[in-house]
Tab-separated table of C-alpha atoms in Angstrom:
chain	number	residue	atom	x	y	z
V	1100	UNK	CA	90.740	83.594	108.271
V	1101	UNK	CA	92.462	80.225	108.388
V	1102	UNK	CA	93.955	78.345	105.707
V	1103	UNK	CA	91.517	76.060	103.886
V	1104	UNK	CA	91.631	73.947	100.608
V	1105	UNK	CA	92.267	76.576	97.898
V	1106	UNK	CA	89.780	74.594	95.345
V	1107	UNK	CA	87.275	75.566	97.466
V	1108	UNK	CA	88.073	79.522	98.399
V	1109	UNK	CA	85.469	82.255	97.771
V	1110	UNK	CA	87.891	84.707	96.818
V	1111	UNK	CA	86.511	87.857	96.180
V	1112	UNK	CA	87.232	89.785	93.405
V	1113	UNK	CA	89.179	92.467	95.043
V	1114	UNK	CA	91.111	90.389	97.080
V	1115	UNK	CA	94.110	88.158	97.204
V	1116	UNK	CA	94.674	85.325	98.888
V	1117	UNK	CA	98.152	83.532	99.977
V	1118	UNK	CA	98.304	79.848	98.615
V	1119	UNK	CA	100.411	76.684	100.386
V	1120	UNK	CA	101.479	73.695	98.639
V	1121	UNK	CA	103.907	71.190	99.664
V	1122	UNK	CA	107.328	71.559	98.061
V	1123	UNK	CA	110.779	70.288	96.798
V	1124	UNK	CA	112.331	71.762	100.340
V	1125	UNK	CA	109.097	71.488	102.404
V	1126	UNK	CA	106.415	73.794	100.909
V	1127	UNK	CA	105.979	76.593	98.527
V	1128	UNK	CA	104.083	79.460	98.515
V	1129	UNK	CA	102.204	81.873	95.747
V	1130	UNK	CA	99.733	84.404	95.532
V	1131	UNK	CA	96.005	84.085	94.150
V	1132	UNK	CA	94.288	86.756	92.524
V	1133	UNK	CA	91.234	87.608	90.062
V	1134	UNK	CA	92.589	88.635	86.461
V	1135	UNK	CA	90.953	90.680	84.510
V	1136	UNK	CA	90.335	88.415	81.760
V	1137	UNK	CA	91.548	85.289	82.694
V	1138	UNK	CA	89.754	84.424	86.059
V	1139	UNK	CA	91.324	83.444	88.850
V	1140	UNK	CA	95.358	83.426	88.924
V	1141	UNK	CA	98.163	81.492	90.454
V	1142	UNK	CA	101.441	83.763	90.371
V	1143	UNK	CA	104.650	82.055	92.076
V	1144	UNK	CA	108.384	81.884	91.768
V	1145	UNK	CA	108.646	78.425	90.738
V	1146	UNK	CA	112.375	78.265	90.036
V	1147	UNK	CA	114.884	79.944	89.308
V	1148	UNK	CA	114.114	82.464	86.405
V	1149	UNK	CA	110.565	80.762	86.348
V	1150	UNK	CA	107.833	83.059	87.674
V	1151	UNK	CA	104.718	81.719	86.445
V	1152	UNK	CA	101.528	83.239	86.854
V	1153	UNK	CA	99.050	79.971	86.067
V	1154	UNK	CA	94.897	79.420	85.514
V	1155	UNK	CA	94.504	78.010	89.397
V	1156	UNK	CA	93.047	75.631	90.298
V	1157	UNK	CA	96.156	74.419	88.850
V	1158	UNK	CA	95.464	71.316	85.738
V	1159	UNK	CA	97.992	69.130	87.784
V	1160	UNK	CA	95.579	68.757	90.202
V	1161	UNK	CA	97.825	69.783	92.730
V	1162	UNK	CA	96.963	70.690	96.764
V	1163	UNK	CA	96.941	73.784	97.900
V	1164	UNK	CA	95.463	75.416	100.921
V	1165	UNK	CA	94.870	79.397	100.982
V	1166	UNK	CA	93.720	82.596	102.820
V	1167	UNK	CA	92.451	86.029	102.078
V	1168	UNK	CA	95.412	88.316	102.942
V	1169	UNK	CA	94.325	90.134	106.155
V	1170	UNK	CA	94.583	93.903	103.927
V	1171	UNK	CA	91.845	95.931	104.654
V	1172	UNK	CA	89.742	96.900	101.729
V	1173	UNK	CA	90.626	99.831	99.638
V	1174	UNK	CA	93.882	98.845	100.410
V	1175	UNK	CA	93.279	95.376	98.733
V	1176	UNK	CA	92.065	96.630	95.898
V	1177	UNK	CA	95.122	98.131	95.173
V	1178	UNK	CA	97.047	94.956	96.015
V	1179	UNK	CA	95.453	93.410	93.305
V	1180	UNK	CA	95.707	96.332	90.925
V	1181	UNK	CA	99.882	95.804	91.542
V	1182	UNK	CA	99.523	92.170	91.203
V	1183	UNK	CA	97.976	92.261	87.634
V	1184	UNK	CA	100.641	94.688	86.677
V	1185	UNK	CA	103.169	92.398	87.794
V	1186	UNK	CA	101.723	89.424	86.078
V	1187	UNK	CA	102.003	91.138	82.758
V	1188	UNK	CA	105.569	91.366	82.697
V	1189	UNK	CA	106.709	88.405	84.798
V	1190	UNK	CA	110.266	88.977	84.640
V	1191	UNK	CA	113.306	86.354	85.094
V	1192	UNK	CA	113.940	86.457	88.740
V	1193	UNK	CA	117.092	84.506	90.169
V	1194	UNK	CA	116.868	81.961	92.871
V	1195	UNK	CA	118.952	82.898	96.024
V	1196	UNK	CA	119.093	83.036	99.802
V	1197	UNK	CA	120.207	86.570	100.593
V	1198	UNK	CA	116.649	88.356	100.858
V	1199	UNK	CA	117.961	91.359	103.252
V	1200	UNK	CA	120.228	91.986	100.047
V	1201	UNK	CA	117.506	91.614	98.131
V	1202	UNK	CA	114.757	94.072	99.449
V	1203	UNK	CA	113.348	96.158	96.549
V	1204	UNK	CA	114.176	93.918	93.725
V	1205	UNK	CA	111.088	93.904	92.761
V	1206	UNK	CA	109.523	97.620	90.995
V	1207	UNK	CA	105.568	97.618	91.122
V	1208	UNK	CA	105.041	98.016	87.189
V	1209	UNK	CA	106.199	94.426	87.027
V	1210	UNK	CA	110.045	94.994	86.648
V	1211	UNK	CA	113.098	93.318	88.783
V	1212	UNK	CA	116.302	95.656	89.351
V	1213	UNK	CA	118.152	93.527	92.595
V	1214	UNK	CA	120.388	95.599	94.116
V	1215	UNK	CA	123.889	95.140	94.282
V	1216	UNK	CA	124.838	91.933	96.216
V	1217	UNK	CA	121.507	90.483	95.819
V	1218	UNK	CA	121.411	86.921	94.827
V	1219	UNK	CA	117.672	86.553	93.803
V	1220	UNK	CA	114.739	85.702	95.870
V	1221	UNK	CA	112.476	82.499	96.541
V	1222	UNK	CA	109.168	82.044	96.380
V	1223	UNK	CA	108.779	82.754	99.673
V	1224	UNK	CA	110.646	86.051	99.380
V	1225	UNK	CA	108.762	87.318	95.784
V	1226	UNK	CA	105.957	87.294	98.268
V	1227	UNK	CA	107.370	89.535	100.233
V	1228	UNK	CA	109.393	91.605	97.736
V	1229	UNK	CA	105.694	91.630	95.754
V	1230	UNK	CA	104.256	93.314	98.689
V	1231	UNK	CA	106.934	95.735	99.934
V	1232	UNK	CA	106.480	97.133	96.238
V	1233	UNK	CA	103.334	98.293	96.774
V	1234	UNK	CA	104.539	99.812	100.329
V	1235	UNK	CA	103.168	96.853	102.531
V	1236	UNK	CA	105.762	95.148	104.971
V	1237	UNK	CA	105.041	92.296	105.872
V	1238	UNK	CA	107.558	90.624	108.114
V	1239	UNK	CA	110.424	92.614	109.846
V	1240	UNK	CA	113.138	90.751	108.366
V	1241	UNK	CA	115.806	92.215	111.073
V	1242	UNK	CA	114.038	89.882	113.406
V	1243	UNK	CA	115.087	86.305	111.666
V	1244	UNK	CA	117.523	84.322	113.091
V	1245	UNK	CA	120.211	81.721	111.745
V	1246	UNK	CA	119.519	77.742	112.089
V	1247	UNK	CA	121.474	75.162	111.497
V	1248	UNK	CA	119.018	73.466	109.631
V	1249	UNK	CA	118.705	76.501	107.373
V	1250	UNK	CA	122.771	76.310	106.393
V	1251	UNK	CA	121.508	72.891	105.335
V	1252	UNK	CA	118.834	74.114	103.109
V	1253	UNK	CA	120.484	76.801	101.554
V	1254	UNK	CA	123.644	74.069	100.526
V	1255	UNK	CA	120.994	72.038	99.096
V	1256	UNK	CA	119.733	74.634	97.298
V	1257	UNK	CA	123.056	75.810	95.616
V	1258	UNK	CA	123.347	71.930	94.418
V	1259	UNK	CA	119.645	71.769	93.050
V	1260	UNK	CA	120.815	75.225	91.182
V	1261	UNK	CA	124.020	73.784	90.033
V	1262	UNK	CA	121.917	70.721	88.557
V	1263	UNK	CA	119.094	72.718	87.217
V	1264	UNK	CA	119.070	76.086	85.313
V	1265	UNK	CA	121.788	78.762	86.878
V	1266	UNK	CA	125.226	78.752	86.056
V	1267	UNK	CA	128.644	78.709	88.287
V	1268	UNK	CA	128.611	82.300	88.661
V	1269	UNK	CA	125.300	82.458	90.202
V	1270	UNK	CA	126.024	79.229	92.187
V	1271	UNK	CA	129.040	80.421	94.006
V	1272	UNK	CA	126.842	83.833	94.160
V	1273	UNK	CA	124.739	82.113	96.197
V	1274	UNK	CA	126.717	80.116	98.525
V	1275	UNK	CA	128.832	82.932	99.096
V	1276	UNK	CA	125.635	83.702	101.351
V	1277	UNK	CA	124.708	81.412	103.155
V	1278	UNK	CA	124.436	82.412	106.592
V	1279	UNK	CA	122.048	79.984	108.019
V	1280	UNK	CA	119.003	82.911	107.536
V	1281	UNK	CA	115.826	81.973	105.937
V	1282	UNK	CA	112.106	82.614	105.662
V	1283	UNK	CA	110.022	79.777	105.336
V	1284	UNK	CA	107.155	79.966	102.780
V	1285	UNK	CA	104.648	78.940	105.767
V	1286	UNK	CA	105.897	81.916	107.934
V	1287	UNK	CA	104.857	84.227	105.244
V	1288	UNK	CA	101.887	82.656	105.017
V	1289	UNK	CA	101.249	82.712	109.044
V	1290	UNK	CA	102.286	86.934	108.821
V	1291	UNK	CA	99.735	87.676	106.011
V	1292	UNK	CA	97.166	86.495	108.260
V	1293	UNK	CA	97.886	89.112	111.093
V	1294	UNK	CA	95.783	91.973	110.755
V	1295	UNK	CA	97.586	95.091	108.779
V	1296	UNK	CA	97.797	97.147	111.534
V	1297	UNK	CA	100.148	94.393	112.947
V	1298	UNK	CA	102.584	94.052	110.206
V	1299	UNK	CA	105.470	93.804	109.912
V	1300	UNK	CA	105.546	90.247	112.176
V	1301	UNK	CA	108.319	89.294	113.702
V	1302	UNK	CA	110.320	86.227	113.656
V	1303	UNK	CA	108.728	84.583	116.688
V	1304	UNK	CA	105.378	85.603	115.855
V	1305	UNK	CA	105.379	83.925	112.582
V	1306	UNK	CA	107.437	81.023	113.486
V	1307	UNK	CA	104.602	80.245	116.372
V	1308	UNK	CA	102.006	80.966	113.691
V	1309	UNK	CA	103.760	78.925	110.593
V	1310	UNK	CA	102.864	75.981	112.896
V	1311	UNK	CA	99.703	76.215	112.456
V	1312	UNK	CA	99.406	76.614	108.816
V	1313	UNK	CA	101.678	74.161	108.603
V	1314	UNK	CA	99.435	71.518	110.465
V	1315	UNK	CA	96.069	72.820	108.191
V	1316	UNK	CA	98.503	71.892	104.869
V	1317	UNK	CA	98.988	68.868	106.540
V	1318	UNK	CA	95.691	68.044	107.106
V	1319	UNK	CA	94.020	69.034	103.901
V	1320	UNK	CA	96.990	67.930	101.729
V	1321	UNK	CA	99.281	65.846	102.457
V	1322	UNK	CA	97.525	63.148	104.388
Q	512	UNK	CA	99.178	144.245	81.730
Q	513	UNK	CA	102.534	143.059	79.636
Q	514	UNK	CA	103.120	140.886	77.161
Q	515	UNK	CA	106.649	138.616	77.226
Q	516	UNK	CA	108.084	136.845	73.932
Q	517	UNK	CA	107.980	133.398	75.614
Q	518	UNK	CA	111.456	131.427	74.930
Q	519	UNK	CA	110.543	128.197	73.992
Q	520	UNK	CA	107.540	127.309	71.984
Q	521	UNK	CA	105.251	125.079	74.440
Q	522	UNK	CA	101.725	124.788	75.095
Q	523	UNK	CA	100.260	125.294	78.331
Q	524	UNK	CA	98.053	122.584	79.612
Q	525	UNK	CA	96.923	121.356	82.900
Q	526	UNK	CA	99.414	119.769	83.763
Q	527	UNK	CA	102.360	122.140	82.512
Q	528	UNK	CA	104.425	124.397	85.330
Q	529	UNK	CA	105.533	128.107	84.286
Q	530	UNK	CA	108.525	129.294	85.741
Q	531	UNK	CA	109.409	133.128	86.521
Q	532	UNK	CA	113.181	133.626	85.826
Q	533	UNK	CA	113.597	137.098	87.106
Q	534	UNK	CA	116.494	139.140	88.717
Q	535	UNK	CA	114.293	139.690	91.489
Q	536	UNK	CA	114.009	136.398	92.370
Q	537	UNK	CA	117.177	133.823	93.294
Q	538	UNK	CA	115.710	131.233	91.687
Q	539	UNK	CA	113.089	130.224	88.765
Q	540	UNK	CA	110.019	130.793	90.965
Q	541	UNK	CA	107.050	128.508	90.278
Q	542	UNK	CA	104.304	129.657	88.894
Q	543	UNK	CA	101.147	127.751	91.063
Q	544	UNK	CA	99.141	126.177	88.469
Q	545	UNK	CA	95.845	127.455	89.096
Q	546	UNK	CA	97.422	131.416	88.962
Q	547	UNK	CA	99.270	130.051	85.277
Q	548	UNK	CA	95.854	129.099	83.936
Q	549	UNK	CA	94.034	132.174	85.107
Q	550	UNK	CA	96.471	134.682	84.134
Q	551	UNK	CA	98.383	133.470	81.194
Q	552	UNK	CA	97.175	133.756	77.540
Q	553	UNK	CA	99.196	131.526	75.669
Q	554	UNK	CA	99.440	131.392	71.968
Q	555	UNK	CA	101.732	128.575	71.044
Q	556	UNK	CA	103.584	127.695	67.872
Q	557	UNK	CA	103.749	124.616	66.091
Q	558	UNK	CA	106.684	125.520	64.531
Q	559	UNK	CA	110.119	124.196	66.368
Q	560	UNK	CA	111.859	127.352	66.548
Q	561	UNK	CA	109.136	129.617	65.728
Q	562	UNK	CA	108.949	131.507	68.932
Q	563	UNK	CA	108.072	135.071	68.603
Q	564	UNK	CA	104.694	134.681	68.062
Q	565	UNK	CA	103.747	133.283	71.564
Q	566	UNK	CA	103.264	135.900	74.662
Q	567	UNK	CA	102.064	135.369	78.040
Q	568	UNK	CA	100.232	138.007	79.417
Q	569	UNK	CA	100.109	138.200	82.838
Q	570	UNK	CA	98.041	140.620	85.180
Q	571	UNK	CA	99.165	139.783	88.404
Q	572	UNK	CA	102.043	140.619	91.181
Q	573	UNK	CA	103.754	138.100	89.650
Q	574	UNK	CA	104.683	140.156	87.207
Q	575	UNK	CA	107.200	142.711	87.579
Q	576	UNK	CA	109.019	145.174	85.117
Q	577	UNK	CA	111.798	143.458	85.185
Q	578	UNK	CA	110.726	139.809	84.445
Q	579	UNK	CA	113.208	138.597	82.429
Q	580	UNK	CA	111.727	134.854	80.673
Q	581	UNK	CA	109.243	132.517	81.730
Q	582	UNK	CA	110.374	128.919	81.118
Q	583	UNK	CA	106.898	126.798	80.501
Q	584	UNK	CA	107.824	122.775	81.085
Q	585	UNK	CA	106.032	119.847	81.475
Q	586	UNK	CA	104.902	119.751	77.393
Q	587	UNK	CA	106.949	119.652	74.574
Q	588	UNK	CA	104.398	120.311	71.530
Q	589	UNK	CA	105.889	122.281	68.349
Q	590	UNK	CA	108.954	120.542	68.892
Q	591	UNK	CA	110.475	117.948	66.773
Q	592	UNK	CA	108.504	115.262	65.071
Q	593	UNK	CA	109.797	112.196	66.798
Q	594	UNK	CA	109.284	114.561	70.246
Q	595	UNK	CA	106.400	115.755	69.293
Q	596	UNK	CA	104.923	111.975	68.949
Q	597	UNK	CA	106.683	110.746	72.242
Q	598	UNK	CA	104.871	113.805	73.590
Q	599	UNK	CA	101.443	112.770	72.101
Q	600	UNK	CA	101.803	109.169	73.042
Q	601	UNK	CA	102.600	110.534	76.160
Q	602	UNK	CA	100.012	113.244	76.790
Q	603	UNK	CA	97.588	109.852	75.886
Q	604	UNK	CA	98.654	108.065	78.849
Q	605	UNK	CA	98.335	111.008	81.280
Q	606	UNK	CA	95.198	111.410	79.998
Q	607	UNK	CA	94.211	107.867	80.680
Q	608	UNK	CA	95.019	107.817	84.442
Q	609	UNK	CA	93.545	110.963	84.382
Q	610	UNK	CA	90.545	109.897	83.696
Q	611	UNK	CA	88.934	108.519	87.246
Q	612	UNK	CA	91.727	110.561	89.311
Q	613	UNK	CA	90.434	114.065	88.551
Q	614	UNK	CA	86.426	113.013	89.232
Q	615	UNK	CA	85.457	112.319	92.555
Q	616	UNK	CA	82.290	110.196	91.746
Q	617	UNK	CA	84.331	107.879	89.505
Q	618	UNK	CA	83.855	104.475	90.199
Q	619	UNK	CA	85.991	102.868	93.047
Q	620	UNK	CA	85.795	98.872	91.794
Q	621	UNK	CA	88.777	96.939	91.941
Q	622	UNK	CA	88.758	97.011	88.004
Q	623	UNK	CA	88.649	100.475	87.917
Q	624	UNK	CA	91.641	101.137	90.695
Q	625	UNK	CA	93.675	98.505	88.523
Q	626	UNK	CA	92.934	100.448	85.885
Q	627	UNK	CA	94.621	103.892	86.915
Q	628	UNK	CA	97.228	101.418	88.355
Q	629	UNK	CA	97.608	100.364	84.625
Q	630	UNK	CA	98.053	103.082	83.015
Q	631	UNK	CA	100.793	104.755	85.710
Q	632	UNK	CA	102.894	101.735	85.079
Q	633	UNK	CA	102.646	102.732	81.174
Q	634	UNK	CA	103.750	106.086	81.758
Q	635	UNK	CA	106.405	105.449	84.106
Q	636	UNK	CA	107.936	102.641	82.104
Q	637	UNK	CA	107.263	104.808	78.717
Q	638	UNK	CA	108.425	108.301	80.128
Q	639	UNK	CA	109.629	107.847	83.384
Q	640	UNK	CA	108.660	108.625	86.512
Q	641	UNK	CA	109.820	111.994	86.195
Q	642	UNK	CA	107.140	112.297	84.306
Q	643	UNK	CA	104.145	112.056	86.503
Q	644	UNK	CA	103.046	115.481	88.177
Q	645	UNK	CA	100.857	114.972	91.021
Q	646	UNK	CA	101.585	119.000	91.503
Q	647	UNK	CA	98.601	121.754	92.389
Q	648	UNK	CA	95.568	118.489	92.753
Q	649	UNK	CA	92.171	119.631	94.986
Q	650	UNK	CA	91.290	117.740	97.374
Q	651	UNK	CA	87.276	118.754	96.639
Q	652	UNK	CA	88.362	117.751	92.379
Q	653	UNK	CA	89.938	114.615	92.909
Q	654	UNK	CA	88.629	110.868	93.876
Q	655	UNK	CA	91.099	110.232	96.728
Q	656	UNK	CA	90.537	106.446	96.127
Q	657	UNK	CA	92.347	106.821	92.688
Q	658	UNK	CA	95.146	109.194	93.713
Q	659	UNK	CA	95.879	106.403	96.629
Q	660	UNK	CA	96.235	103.702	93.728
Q	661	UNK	CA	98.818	106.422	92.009
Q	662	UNK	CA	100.579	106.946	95.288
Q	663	UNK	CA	101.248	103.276	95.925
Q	664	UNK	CA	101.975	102.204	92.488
Q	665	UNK	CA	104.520	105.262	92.052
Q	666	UNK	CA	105.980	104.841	95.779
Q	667	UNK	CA	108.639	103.376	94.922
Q	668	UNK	CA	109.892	106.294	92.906
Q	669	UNK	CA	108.647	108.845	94.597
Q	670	UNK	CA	111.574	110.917	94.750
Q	671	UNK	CA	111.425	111.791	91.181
Q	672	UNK	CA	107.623	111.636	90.802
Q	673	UNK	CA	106.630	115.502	91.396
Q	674	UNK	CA	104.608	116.462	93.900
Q	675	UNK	CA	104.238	112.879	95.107
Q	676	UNK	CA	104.488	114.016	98.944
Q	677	UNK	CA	101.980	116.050	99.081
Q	678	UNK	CA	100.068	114.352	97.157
Q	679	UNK	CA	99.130	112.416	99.866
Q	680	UNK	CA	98.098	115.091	101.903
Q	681	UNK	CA	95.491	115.617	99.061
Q	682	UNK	CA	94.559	112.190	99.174
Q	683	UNK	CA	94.026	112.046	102.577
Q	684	UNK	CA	91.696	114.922	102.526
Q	685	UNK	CA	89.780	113.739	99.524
Q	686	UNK	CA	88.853	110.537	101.105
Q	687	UNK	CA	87.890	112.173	104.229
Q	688	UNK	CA	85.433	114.166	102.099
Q	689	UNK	CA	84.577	111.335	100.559
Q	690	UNK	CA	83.531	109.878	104.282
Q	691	UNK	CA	85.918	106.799	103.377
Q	692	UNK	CA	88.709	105.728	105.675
Q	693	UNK	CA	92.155	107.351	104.452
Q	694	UNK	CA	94.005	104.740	107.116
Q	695	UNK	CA	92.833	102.159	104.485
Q	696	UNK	CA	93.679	103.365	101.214
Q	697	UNK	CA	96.529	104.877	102.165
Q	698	UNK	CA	97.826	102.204	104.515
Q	699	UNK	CA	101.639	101.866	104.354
Q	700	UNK	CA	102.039	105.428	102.423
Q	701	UNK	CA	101.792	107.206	105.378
C-alpha cells in the first residue's frame, strides 16, 4: 500500500498504520492506531522525554501521509494490542543517536530499561524499538552505513538538545556517539511497507524505497 | 494409597506445580499437572503455619515408600495477610487473561487479543514475569489465537516466564486445529 494523506486513511480497526510528516531535521515519523476508547491515535517520540500519543488527525492541522503496516493479520492484531499497552504508560524516553546500543529499550507492557551505553532513541528508532518488542524486526540495523551528512545531523542534534530539554551529561552522552550512523524516519517508513516475510530490510533496500515515500510526502504535503 | 503431612500450607489450583522431593530421585521431580489434579486430594489450611492438617494422597507410581515431602508452589494462600492479598490480587489477574486463553471458541477481535495482552502486562508488571505459567496447556483446550498474544507480549522475558517455549508448540497446534494460519499469529516467535 503506498503512502497517502493520513486525513484520509481507512484504517482498520486492527491495524496500524506508519505516519510521515515533515520535520525539524527533514521528517518525522509515528505510528497510528485505533484506541479503545479514544478513536484513532497518533503515538510518536516528539522530543526528547516527550512521547506523546495524540487524538490524530492532529488539531494543528498538520500533514501527514500514512500506510497500513504490511503485518499480516492475526499478527496485526497483536501489534495493536502492544501498542495500546504502550500508550498507557508512555514513558520518558531520551533523545540519542546510538540505536544499535539501544535495541531493547523498549519492554512491551509500555516500560523503557536502555541498556547500558544507550543514549536514547528517535522517533524514527521508537518505531523500531516499538516493534522489536513485540518480536517484529524490521530493518537489519547491521546493514546501515556511516554518511557524512549524518555526522552533520547528529552534531546538530546534540546542539538542539543542549538548547532544549537534556542536560550536559546527556549531551556529551550523545556526541560521544556520533559515528555518522543513522536511520532516517522515511526508511522506516519504506521497510514497514515490505511484506513480513521480507523483514528485516536492509540498508539499500530501504534507502531505494525511502525515495519514494519521500517524493509521496512531498507531493501531498509539502508542496 | 498414602497419605503425606504436606510441608507448607498451599492450595492446589490449576495453575500450581507439585514437586516430589524424594531420595530416589536427584532432584525435586515435577509433578505434570494433569497427574497433580487427578491424584492429589488436597486439604489446605488457612492458617500460616497450620500444616498438619493437609495430606496429599496419591495413588500412583509416583509415589514411593520412601517419598520424603512434596513442595506445592505456584500459590501462596494461608500465608500472611499482606501475601495472602498480593496472592488474591494476583490470582485476579491470572484469572483475567485466563479468561479467552483457556476457551477455544473465544472471540478472536482485535479488542479481545488486546485484552489478554492487557491483562499479561498487569501481571508481569504486578508480579513479575516469573509469575506467568504457560506450563501443562492443551492444544485441543486452548484458543491458540490468545496464547500467541501471551507469547508475544511476554517474549521479551521469556526466560523467566515458565513454560514459555513450549508454549508455542501448543500454540502452534491449537491454531492448526483451529484451521488458522500459525505462520501469522505467531510470526516472529518462531
Amino acid at each position: 500500500m503506498a503512502f497517502t494523506c493520513a486525513a484520509d486513511i481507512d484504517l482498520p480497526k486492527e491495524k496500524v498504520a506508519i505516519a510521515l510528516t515533515g520535520g525539524h531535521f527533514g521528517s518525522h515519523i509515528g505510528i497510528i492506531y485505533h484506541s479503545v476508547n479514544d478513536g484513532m491515535q497518533l503515538v510518536h517520540l516528539a522530543w526528547h522525554q516527550l512521547l506523546l500519543s495524540e487524538n490524530f488527525p492532529l488539531k494543528s492541522g498538520e500533514c501527514w501521509v500514512a500506510s497500513i503496516a504490511n503485518v499480516t493479520p492475526a499478527a496485526s492484531k497483536q501489534l495493536v494490542g502492544v501498542v495500546r499497552g504502550l500508550s498507557k504508560h508512555l514513558p520518558k524516553i531520551k533523545y540519542g543517536v546510538n540505536f544499535l546500543a539501544a535495541q531493547n529499550s523498549i519492554k512491551p507492557d509500555g516500560s523503557y530499561d536502555p541498556p547500558i551505553g544507550s543514549d536514547g532513541l528517535t522517533c524514527a528508532t521508537f518505531i523500531l524499538e516499538f516493534f522489536r518488542a513485540a518480536s517484529l524486526r524490521l530493518i537489519d540495523e547491521e546493514t546501515w552505513k556511516p554518511t557524512e551528512a549524518n555526522i552533520q545531523w547528529a552534531n546538530d542534534v546534540c546542539d538542539l538538545l543542549a538548547k532544549h530539554g537534556a542536560d550536559a551529561v546527556h549531551v556529551d552522552h550523545v556526541r560521544s556517539n556520533i559515528k555518522g550512523l543513522r536511520v532516517r524516519p522515511e526508511e522506516v517508513a519504506a521497510s514497514a511497507e515490505n511484506p513480513r516475510a521480507s523483514w528485516p530490510v536492509n540498508f539499500i533496500t530501504a534507502e531505494k524505497q525511502a525515495v519514494k515515500v519521500m517524493t509521496s510526502l512531498q507531493n501531498i504535503c509539502l508542496v | 494409597m498414602a497419605g503425606i503431612d504436606l510441608q507448607v500450607g498451599m492450595a492446589l489450583n490449576s495453575f500450581s506445580q507439585v514437586a516430589i522431593i524424594s531420595p530416589y530421585y536427584e532432584r525435586p521431580r515435577l509433578l505434570p499437572q494433569q497427574i497433580a489434579a487427578a491424584n492429589l486430594t488436597v486439604r489446605h489450611s488457612k492458617q500460616p503455619g497450620v500444616l498438619s492438617n493437609t495430606k496429599f494422597l496419591l495413588q500412583d507410581d509416583y509415589f514411593s515408600p520412601s517419598l520424603s515431602s512434596i513442595v506445592v508452589f505456584g500459590n501462596t494462600d494461608g500465608f500472611g495477610d499482606n501475601k495472602s492479598k498480593d496472592h488474591q490480587a494476583s490470582l485476579k489477574i491470572q484469572e483475567k487473561w485466563k479468561k479467552y486463553l483457556l476457551d477455544p471458541s473465544s472471540p478472536v477481535d482485535v479488542d479481545s487479543i488486546s485484552e489478554t495482552i492487557e491483562y499479561i502486562y498487569d501481571q508481569i508488571s504486578t508480579n513479575g514475569p516469573e509469575s506467568i505459567d504457560l506450563n501443562g496447556l492443551d492444544a485441543h483446550k486452548v484458543n491458540g489465537e490468545h496464547l500467541a498474544a501471551i507469547l508475544r507480549a511476554s517474549s521479551m522475558w521469556k526466560n523467566s516466564v515458565s513454560g514459555w517455549s513450549a508454549a508455542i508448540t501448543v500454540s502452534f497446534d491449537a491454531l492448526v486445529l483451529a484451521e488458522e494460519d500459525p505462520l501469522d499469529a505467531l510470526a516472529g516467535l518462531i
